[in-house]
Coordinates of C-alpha atoms in Angstrom, one line a residue:
X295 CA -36.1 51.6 -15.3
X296 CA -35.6 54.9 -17.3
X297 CA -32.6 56.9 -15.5
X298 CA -33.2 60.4 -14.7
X299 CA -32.6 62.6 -17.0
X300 CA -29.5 65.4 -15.3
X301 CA -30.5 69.5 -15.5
X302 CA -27.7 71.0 -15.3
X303 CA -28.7 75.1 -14.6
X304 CA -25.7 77.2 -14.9
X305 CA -26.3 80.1 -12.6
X306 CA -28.3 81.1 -9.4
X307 CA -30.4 84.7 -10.9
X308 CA -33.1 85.4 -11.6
X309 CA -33.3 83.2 -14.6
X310 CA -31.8 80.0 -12.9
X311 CA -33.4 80.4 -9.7
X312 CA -37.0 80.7 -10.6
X313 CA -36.4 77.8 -13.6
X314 CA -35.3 75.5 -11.2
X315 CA -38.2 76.6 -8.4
X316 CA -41.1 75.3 -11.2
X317 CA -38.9 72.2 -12.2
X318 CA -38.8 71.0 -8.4
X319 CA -42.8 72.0 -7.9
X320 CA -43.6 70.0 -11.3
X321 CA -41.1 67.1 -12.2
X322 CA -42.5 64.1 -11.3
X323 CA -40.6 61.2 -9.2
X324 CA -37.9 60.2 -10.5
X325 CA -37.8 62.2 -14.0
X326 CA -35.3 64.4 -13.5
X327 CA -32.1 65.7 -11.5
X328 CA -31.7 68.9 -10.7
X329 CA -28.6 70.7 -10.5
X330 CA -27.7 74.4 -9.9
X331 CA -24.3 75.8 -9.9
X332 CA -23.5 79.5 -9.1
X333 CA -20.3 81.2 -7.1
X334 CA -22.7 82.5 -3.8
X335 CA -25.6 80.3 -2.0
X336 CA -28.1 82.9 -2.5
X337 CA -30.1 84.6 -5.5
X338 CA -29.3 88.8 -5.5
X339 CA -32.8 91.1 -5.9
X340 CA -31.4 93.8 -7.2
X341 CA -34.0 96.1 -7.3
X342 CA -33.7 96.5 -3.9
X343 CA -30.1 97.4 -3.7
X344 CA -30.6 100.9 -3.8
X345 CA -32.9 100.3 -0.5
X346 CA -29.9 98.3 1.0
X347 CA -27.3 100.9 0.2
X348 CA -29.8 103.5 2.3
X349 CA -30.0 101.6 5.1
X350 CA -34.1 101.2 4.7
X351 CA -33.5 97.5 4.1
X352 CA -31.5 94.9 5.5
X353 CA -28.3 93.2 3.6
X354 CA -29.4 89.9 4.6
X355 CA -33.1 90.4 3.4
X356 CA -32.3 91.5 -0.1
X357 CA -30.9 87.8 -1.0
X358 CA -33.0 84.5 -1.2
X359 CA -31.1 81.5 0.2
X360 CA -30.4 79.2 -2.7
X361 CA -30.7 75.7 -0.6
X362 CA -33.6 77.2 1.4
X363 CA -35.6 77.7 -1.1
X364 CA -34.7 74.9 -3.6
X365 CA -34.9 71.4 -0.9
X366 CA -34.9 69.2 -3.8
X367 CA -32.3 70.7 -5.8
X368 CA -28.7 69.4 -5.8
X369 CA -27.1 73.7 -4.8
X370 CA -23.3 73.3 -6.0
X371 CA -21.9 76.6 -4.8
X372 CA -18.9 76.9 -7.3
X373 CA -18.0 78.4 -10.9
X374 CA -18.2 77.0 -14.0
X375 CA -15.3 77.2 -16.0
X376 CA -15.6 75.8 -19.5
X377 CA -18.5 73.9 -21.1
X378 CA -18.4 71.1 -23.8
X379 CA -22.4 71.0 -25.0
X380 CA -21.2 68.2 -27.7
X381 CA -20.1 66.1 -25.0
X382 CA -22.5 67.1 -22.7
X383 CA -19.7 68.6 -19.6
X384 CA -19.5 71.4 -18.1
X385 CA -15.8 72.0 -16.0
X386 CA -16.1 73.2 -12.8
X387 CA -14.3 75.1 -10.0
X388 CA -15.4 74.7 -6.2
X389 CA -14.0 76.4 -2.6
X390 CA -13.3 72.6 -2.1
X391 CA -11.2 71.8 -5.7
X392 CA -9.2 75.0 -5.0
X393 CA -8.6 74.2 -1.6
X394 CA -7.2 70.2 -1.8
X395 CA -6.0 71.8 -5.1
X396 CA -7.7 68.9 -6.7
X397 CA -8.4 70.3 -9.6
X398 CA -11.6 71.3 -11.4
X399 CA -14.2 68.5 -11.9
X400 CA -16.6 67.2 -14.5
X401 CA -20.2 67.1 -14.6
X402 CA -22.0 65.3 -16.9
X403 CA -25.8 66.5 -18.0
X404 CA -28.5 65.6 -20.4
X405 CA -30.4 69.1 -20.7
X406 CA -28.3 72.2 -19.9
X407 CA -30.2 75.6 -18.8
X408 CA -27.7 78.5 -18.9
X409 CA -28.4 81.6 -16.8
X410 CA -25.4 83.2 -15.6
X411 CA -26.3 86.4 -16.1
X412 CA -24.3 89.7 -16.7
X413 CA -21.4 91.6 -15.3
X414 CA -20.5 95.0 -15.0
X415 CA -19.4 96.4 -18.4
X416 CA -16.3 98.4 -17.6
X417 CA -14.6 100.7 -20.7
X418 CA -10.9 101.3 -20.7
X419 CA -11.2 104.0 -18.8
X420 CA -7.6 105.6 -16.8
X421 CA -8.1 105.2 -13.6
X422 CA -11.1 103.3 -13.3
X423 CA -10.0 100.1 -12.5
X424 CA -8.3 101.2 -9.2
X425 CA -11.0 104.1 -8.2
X426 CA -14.4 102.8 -9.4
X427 CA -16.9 101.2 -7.5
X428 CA -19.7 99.3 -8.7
X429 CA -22.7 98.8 -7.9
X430 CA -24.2 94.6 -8.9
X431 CA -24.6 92.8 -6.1
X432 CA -24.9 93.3 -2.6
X433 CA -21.5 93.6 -1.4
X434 CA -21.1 96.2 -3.4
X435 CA -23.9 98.0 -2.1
X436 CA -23.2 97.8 1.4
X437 CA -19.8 98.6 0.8
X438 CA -21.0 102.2 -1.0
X439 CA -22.6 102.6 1.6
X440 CA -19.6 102.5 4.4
X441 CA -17.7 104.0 1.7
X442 CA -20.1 107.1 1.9
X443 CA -20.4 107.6 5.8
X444 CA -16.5 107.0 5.8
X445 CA -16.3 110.0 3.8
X446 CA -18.4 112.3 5.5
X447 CA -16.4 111.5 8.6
X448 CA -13.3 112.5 6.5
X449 CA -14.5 115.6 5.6
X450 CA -15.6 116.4 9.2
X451 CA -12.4 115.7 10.7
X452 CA -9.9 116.7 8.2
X453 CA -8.3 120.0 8.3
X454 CA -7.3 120.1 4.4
X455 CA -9.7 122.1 2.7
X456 CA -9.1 120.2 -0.4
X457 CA -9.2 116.6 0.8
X458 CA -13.0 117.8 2.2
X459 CA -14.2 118.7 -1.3
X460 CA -13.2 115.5 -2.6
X461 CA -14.7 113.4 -0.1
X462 CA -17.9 115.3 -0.5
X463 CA -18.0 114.8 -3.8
X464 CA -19.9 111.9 -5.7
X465 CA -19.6 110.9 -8.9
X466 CA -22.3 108.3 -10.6
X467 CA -21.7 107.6 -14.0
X468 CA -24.9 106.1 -16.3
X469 CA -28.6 107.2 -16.1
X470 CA -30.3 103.7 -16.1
X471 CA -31.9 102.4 -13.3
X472 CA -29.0 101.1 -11.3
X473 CA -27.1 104.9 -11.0
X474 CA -30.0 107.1 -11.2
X475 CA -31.4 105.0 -7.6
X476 CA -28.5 104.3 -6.4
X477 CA -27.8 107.9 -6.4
X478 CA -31.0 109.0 -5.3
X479 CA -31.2 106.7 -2.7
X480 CA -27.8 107.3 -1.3
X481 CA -28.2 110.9 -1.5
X482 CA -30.9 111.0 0.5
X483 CA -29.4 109.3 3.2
X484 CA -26.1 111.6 3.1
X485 CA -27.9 114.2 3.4
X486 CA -30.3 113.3 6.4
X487 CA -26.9 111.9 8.0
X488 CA -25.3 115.6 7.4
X489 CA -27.7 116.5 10.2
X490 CA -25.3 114.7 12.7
X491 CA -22.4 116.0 12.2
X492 CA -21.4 119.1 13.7
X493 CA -19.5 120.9 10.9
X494 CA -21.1 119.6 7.9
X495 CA -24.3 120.9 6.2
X496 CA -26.5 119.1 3.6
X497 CA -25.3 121.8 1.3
X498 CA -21.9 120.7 1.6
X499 CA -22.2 117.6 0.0
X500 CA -22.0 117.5 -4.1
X501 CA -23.9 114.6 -6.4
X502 CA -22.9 114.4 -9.8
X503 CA -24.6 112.5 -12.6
X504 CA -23.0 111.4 -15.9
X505 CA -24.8 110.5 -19.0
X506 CA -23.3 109.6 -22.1
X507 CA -27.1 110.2 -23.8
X508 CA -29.0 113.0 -23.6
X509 CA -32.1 111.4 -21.2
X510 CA -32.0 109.5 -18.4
X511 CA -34.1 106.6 -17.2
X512 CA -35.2 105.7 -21.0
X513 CA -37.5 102.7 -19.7
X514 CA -39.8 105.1 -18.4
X515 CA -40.6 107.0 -20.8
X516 CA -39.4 110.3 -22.5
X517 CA -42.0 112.5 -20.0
X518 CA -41.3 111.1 -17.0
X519 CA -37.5 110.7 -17.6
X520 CA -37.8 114.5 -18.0
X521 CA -39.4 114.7 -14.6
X522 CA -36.9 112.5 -13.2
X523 CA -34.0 114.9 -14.3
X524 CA -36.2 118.1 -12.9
X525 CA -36.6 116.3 -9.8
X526 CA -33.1 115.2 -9.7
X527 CA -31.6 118.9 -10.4
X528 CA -33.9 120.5 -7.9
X529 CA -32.2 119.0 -4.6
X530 CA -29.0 120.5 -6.2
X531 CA -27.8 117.4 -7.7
X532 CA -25.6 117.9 -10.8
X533 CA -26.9 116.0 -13.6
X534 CA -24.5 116.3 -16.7
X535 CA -26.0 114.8 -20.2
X536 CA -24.0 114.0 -23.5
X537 CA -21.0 113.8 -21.4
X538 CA -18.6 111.0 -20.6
X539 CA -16.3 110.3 -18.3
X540 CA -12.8 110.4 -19.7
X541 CA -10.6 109.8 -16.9
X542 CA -10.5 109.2 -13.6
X543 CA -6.8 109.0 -12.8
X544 CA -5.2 110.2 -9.3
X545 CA -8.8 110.1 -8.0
X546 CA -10.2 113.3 -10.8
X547 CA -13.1 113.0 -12.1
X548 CA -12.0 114.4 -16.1
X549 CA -15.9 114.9 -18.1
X550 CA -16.1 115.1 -21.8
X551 CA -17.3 118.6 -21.5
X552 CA -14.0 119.6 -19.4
X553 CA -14.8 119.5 -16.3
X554 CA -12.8 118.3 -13.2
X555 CA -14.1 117.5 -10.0
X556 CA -11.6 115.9 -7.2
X557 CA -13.2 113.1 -5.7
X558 CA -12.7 110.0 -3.9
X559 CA -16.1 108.4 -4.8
X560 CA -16.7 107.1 -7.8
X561 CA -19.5 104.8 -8.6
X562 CA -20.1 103.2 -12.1
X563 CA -23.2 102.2 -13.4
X564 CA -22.5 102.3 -17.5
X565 CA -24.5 99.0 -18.4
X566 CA -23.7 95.5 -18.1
X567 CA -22.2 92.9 -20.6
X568 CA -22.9 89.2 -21.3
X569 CA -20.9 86.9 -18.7
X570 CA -17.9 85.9 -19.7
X571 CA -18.4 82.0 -19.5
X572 CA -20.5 81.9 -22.4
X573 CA -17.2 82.5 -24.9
X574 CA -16.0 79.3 -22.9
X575 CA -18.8 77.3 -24.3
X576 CA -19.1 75.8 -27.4
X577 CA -22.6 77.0 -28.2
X578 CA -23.4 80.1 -30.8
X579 CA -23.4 83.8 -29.8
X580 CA -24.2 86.8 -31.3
X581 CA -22.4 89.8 -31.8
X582 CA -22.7 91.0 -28.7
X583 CA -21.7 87.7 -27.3
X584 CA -25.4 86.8 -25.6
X585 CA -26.4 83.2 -27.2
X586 CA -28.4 83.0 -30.1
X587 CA -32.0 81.6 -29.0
X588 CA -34.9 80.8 -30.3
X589 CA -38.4 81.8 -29.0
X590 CA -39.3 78.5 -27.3
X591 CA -35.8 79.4 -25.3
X592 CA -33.5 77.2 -26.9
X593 CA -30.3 77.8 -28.2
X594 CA -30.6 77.7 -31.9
X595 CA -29.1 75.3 -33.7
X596 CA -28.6 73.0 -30.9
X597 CA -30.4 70.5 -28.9
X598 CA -30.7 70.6 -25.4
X599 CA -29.5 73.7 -24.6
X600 CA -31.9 76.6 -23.0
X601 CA -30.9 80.3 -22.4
X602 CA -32.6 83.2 -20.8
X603 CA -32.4 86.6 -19.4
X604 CA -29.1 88.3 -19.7
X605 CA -27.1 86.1 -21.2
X606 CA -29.5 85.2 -23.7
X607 CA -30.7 86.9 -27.0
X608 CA -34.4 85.9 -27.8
X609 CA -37.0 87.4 -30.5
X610 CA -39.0 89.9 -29.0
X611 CA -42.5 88.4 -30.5
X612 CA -44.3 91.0 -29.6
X613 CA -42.2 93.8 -31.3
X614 CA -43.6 95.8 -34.7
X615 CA -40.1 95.9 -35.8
X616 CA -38.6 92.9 -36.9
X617 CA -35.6 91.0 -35.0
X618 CA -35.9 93.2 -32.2
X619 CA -34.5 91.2 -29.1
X620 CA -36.4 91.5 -25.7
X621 CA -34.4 93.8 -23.6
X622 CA -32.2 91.9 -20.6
X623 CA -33.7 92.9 -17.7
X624 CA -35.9 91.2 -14.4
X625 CA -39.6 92.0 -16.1
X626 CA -38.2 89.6 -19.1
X627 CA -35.9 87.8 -16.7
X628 CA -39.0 86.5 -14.4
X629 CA -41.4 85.7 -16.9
X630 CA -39.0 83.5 -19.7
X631 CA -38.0 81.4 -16.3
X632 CA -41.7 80.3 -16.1
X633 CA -41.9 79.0 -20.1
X634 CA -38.3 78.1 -19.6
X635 CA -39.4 75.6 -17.2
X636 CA -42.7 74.5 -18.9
X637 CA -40.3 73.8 -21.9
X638 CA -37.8 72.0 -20.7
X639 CA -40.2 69.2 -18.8
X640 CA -42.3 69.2 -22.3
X641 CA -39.2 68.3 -23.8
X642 CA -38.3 65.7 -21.4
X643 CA -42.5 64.7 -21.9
X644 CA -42.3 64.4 -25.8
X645 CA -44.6 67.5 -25.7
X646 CA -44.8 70.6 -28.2
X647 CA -42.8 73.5 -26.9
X648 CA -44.1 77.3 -26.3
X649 CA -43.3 80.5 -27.4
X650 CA -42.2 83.0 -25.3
X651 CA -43.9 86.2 -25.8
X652 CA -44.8 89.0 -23.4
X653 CA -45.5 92.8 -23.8
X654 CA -43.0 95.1 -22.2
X655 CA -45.7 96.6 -19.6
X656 CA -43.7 99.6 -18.3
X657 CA -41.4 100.5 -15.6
X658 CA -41.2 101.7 -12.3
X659 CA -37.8 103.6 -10.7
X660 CA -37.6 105.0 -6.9
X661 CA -35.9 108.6 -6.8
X662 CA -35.0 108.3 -2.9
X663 CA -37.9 107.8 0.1
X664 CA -41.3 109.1 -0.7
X665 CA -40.1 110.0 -4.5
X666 CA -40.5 107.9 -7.9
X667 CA -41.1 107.6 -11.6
X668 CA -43.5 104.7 -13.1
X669 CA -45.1 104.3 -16.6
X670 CA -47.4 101.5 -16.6
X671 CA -49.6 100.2 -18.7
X672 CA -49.6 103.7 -20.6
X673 CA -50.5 105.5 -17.0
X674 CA -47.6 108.0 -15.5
X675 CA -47.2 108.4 -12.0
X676 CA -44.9 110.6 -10.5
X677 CA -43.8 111.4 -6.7
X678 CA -45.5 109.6 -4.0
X679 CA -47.7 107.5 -6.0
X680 CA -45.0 105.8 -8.3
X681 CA -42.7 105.7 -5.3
X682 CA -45.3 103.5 -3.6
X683 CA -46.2 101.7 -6.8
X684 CA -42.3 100.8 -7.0
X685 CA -42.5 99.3 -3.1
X686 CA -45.8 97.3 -3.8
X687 CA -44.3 95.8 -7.4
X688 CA -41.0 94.9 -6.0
X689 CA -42.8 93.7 -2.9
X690 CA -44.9 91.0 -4.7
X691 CA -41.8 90.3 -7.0
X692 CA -39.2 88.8 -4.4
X693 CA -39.5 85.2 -4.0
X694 CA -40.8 83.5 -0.7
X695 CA -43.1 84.7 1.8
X696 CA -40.4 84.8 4.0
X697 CA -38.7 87.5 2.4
X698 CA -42.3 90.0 1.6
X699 CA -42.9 89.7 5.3
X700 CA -39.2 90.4 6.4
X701 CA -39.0 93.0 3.9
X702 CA -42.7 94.9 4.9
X703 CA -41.4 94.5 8.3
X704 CA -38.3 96.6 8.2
X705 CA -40.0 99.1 6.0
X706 CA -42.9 99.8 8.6
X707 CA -39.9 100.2 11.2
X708 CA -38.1 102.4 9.2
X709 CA -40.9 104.0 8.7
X710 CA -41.4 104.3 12.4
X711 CA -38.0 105.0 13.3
X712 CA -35.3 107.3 12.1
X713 CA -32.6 105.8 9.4
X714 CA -29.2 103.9 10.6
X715 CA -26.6 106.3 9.8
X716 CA -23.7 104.4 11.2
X717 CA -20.4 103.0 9.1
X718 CA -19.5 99.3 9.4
X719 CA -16.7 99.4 7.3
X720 CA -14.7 97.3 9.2
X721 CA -17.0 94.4 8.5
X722 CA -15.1 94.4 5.1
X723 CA -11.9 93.5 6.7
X724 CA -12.9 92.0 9.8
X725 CA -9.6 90.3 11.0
X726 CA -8.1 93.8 10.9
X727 CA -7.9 94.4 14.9
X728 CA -6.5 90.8 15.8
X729 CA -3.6 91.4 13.0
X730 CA -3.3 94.6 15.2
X731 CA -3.0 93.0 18.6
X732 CA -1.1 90.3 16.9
X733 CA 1.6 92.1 15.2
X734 CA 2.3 94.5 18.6
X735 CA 1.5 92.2 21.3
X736 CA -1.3 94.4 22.6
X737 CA -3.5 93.0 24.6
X738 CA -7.3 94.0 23.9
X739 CA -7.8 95.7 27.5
X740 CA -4.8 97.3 27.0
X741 CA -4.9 101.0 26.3

């Protein structure tokens, strides 16, 4: 009897996520192994990060549980390290190697999907390393979040003038979609939470933008983007184009264009870059180190290898200009993971394989509660309308039911209800308070 064959899917996204979800639903009995391998147990939606990060959407409800949701997948919750596509291994490092110090293992596979995605593309920046914050996965959202509310108690209970200045002022830097709603949305709840404090006014609190081009939110279009930066600048938020950030040293924020702001939030948002495990491989990349693909999804020039989404570069087929690459992003991201699938299992079937081709459709972007941009299908909607369209899209875009109904639920109550304003900062060091009581013998009733 024919062994089965051993998919080996480098990364829990987007990508890897929804590949292996169509494998399990159409491999047949004993054709094929399915194995996914990514540092956490659960798949990020980003597109909802800006909602976590203000509070309108629970942490928990923004990730999809890898083992939930994949039952007859083998979930290896770990990092790969190295692969070696000519003799079919891929190195990897687990919580359990590290801890009986082990040493990484090998796993051997027949067909290897790669879909690790991106990181954060960082520029050598002074300062930057030590002050920014980022804003990728979840953690980092929720921590922005404390980090904000933290501040605004600073400022309310300092009594330097100077050290209130800097912790009300915010500094995003990049225009795309993860800065321009992560600001939006954060803003928004700042300055609803300003309303509970007894010293500090909504006014008080200064959002700056940085832009290296000279438009932001280019997916949308060049009129709505416009809109977007009127809208932006007309709750008082600074939004600075054709300027970079220079340095950011001794927590000040130095601008191409000489400015200086003092500030001990910095959030950076300047694109994304391919992941670094993809110069450990063996396999081809381009110059911007994404793998060089083919429109059927495979990596060219080699056999049973498969790339998508971020870390892949595949011919945009739908493109008037020619070798235009389909931009890395979820709309893509979603759709090659279906023909992905349907690829790999006609390989494994002796079948003809299938371009991928889709038309970019449009975009939608949230500018805080009740506010949004979208361009769809050549209609522009702006305010209310797009800010809903963004809600329903995303809505029927997160995987399992579980998640819509979880999701629709908390939005009806927020709706209901007013916003959670409160910090829980110390969630992020949570052994903090029994060091405490450990290091001075205090005992917790004690005063």
């Amino acid at each position: 009897m024919k062994e089965p064959a051993r998919i080996l899917i480098v990364g829990g996204g987007y990508v890897g996520m929804y590949t292996a979800l169509r494998l399990q639903r159409k491999v047949r009995r004993g054709e094929a192994h399915i194995i996914v391998i990514d540092p956490e147990p659960y798949m990020t939606y980003q597109p909802f990060l800006p909602e976590a990060a203000a509070g309108s959407i629970s942490p928990r409800h923004v990730v999809v549980p890898l083992r939930r949701t994949l039952p007859k997948c083998q979930v290896v919750i770990g990092e790969v390290t190295s692969i070696e596509h000519a003799k079919r291994t891929a190195t990897i490092s687990t919580l359990a190697t590290r801890e009986d110090s082990t040493g990484a293992i090998e796993v051997h596979y027949d067909e290897l999907i790669l879909a690790p995605g991106s990181i954060s593309r960082t520029l050598p920046v002074p300062g930057l390393a030590e002050h920014g914050i980022g804003f990728k996965t979840v953690e980092e959202a929720i921590g922005l979040r404390n980090h904000v509310l933290e501040q605004m108690d600073i400022a309310s209970s300092t009594r330097d003038p100077d050290v209130r200045d800097a912790a009300l002022t915010f500094v995003f830097v990049g225009g795309g979609y993860a800065g321009v709603e992560a600001l939006a949305e954060l803003e928004d709840m700042a300055r609803y939470a300003a309303r509970y404090y007894h010293n500090l006014e909504p006014d008080d609190l200064r959002f700056i933008l940085v832009e290296a081009s000279g438009r932001i939110l280019p997916e949308v279009g060049e009129e709505m983007g416009r809109y977007a930066l009127r809208e932006l600048r007309g709750r008082n938020i600074d939004v600075r184009l054709d300027t970079r950030l220079d340095s950011c040293a001794d927590r000040v924020a130095v601008l191409s264009d000489g400015a200086r702001f003092p500030t001990r939030t910095l959030v950076w948002t300047a694109g994304v870059k391919a992941h670094p495990i993809l110069s450990a491989t063996d396999l081809p990349l381009n110059g911007h180190g994404r793998l060089k693909c083919t429109a059927a999804l495979t990596v060219e020039g080699v056999e049973h290898a498969w790339a998508a989404g971020d870390a892949s570069a595949v011919p945009d087929l739908t493109a008037e200009e020619e070798g235009k690459l389909c931009a890395p992003n979820a709309q893509h991201a979603v759709r090659q993971a279906k023909v992905l699938a349907e690829n790999v299992l006609a390989s494994l079937r002796d079948r003809p394989l299938k371009d991928y081709r889709h038309k970019y459709v449009g975009s939608v972007a949230s500018l805080g509660l009740h506010k949004g941009v979208a361009h769809v299908y050549g209609k522009k909607l702006k305010g209310y309308p797009a800010w809903f369209m963004h809600r329903a899209y995303h809505l029927s875009r997160i995987p399992t039911f579980n998640r819509k109904a979880r999701v629709l639920a908390e939005w009806t109550l927020t709706g209901l209800f007013k916003r959670e304003i409160v910090s829980l900062g110390s969630l992020e060091n949570p052994r903090a308070e029994f060091e405490l009581a450990a290091d001075t013998g205090r005992h917790p009733e004690a005063s």
